[in-house]
Short mmCIF file of C-alpha atoms in Angstrom, two decimals:
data_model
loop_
_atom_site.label_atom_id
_atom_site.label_comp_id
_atom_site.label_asym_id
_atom_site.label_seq_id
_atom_site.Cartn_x
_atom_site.Cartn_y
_atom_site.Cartn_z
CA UNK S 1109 0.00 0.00 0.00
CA UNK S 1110 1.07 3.41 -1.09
CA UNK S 1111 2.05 5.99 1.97
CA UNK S 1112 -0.47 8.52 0.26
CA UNK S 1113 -3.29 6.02 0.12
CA UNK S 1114 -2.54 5.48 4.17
CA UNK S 1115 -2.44 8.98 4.70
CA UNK S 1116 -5.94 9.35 2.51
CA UNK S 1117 -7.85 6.49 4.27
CA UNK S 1118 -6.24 7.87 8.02
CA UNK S 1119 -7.53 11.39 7.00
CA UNK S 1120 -10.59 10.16 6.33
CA UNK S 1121 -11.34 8.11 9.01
CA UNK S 1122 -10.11 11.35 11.27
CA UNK S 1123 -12.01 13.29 9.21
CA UNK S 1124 -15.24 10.90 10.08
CA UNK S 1125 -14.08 10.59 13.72
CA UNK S 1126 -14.29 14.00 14.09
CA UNK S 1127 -17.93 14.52 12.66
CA UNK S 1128 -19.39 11.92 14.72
CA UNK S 1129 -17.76 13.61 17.94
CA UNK S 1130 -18.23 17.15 16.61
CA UNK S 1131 -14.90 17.74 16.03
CA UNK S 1132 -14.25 18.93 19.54
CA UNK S 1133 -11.53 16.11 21.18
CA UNK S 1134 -10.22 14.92 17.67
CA UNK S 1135 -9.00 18.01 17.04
CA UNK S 1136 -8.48 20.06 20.70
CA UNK S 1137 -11.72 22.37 20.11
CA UNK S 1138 -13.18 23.22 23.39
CA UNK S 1139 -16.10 20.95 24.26
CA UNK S 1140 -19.66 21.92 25.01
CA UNK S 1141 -19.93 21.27 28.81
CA UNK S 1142 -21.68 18.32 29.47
CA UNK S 1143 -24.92 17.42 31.63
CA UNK S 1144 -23.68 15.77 34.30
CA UNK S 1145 -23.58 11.76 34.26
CA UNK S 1146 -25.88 10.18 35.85
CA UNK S 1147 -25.40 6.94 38.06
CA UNK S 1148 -26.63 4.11 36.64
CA UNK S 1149 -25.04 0.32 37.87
CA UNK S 1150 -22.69 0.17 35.18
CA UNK S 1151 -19.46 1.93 33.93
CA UNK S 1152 -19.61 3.49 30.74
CA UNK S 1153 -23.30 4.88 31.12
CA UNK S 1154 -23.46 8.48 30.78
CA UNK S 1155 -25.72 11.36 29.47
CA UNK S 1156 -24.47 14.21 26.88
CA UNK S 1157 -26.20 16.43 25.31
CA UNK S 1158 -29.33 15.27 25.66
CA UNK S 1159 -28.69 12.08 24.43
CA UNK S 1160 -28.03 9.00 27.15
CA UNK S 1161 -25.31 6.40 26.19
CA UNK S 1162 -25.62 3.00 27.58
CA UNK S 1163 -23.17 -0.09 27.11
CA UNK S 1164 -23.10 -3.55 28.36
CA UNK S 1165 -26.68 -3.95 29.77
CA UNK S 1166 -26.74 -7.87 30.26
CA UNK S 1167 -28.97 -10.74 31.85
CA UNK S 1168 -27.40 -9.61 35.44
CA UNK S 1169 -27.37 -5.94 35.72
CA UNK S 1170 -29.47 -4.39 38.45
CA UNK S 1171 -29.68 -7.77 40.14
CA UNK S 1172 -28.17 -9.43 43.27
CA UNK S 1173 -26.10 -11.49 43.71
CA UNK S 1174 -28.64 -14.19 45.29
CA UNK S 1175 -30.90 -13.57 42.06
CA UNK S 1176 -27.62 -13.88 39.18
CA UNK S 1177 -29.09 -15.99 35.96
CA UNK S 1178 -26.45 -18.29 34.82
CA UNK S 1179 -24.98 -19.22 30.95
CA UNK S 1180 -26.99 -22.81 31.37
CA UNK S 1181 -30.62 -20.49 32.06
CA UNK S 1182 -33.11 -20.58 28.88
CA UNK S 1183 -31.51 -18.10 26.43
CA UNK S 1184 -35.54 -16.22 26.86
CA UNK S 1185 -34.87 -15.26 30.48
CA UNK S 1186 -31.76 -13.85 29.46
CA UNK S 1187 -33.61 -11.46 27.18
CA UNK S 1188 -35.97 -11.24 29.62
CA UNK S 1189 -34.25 -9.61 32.15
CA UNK S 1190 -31.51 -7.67 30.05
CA UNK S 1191 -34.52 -5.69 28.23
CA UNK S 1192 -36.16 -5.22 31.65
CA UNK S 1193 -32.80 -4.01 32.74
CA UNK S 1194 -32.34 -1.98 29.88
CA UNK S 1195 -35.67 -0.57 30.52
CA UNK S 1196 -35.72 0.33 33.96
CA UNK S 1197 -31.88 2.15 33.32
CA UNK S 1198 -33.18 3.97 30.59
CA UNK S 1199 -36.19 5.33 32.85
CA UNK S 1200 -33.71 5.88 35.88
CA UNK S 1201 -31.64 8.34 33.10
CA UNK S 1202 -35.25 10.38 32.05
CA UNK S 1203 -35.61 8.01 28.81
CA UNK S 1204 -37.66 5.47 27.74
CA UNK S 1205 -37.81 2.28 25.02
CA UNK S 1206 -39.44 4.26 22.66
CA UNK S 1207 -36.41 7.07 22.81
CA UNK S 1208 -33.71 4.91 21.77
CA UNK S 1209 -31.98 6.03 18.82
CA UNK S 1210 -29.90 2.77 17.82
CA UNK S 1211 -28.64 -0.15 19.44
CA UNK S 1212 -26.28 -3.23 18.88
CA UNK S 1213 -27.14 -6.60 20.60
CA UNK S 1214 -24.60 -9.05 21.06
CA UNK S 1215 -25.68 -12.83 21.25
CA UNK S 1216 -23.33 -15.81 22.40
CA UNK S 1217 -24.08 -19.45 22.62
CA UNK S 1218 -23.85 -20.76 26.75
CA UNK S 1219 -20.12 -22.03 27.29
CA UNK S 1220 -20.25 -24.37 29.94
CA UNK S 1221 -19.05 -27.84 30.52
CA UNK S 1222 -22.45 -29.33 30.50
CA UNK S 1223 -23.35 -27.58 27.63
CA UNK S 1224 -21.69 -29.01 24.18
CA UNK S 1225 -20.66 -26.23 21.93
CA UNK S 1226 -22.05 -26.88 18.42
CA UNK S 1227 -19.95 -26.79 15.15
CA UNK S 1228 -20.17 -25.45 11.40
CA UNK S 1229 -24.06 -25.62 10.63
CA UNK S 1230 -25.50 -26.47 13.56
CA UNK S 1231 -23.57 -23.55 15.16
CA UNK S 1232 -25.27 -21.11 12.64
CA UNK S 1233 -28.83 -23.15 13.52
CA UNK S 1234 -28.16 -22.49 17.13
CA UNK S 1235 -27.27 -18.84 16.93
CA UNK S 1236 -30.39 -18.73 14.30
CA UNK S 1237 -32.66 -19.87 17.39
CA UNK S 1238 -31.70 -17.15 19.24
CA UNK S 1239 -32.14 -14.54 16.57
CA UNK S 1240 -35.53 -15.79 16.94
CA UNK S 1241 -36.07 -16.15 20.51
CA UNK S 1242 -34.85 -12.42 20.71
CA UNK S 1243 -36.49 -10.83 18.09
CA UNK S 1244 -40.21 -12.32 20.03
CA UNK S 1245 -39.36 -11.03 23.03
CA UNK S 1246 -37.76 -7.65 21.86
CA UNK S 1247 -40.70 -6.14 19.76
CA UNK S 1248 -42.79 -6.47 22.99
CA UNK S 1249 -40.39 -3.86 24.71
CA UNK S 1250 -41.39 -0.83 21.78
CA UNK S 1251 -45.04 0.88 20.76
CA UNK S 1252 -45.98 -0.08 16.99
CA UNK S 1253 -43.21 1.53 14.96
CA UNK S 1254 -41.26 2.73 17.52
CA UNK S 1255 -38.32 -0.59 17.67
CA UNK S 1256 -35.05 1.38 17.08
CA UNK S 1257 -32.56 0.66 14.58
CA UNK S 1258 -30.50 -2.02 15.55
CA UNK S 1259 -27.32 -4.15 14.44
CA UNK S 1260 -27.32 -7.87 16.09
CA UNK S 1261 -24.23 -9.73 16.38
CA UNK S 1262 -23.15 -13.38 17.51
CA UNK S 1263 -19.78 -12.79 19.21
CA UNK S 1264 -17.83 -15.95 21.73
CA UNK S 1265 -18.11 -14.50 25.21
CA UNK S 1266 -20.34 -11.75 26.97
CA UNK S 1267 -19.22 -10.95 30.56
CA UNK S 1268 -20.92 -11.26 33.59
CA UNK S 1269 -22.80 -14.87 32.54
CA UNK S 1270 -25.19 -13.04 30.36
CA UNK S 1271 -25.87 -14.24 26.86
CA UNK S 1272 -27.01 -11.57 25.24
CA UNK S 1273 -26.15 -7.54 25.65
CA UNK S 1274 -27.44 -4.55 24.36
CA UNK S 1275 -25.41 -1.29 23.82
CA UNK S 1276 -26.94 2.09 22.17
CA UNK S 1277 -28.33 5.29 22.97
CA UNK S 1278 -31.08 7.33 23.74
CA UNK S 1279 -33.30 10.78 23.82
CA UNK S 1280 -33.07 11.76 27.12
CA UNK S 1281 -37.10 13.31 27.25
CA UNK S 1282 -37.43 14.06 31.10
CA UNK S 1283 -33.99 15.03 32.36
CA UNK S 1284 -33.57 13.50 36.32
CA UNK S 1285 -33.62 16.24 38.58
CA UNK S 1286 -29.97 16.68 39.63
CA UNK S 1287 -29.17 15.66 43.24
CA UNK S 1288 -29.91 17.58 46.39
CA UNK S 1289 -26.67 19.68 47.25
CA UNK S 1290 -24.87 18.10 50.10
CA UNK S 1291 -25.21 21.04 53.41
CA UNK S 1292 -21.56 22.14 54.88
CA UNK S 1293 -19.64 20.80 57.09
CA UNK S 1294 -20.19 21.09 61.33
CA UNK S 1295 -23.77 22.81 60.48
#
């Protein structure tokens, strides 16, 4: 490959890089201040701008310990409870289902010793299954018409025992009210 035809594809990409982020840490402009993050359970969850980002909602997020689902649970009660999950984070951050602007889902088959892991096209049948299973429990989360656009991907492992995970963002449409301000010291 030719150094100008690195350069070219490296200034685009920058050049793209910096129009998704509006330019301002790609290339040292000074950013818009930023509402204030809001806690949600997970790191990587934040509002800006109006908009809430939210990454690696799973099968196990917002629950206890004592109440975990594990990789050998039905794939459905992982869906279950990550879109539940998903749901009640998005409504802790002033958003709802019907707000989300995109999302990627990430699917994985259950590794466990018990479990055999399947091979060539009973692999693809398997991770077919749970295209289905997801997609009849997912269109129950949305009004009519309002399922965002979405990418959905089979990948090896998902953290946290979960088998699927969603990742995306959303219209923030009833900001939280920010926290109470903590009263001085000795008063």
């Amino acid at each position: 490959m030719e150094i100008s035809s690195r350069r070219r594809f490296f200034g685009k990409a920058a050049s793209l890089a910096a129009a998704v982020m509006g330019g301002t840490k790609l290339f040292g402009q000074q950013a818009a201040p930023a509402t204030p993050p809001v806690p949600s359970g997970r790191g990587g969850n934040h509002t800006h701008n109006g908009i809430f980002y939210f990454s690696g909602t799973g099968s196990n997020d917002g629950y206890g310990r004592e109440d975990h689902v594990l990789v050998t649970d039905p794939f459905e009660k992982h869906v279950t409870r990550s879109m539940d999950a998903l749901k009640r984070s998005l409504e802790r951050n002033g958003s709802t289902m019907d707000n989300i602007l995109n999302m990627q889902v990430f699917i994985c088959l259950p590794h466990a010793d018990s479990i055999p892991m399947p091979t060539g096209k009973a692999r693809f049948d398997a991770h077919k299954a749970q295209y289905d299973a997801l997609n009849k429990i997912y269109g129950t989360y949305f009004s009519p018409g309002k399922a965002p656009a979405r990418a959905c991907m089979a990948v090896e492992w998902i953290p946290g025992d979960s088998l699927v995970e969603f990742v995306g963002s959303a219209q923030v449409v009833n900001p939280p009210a920010p926290p109470a301000p903590k009263p001085p010291a000795g008063v």
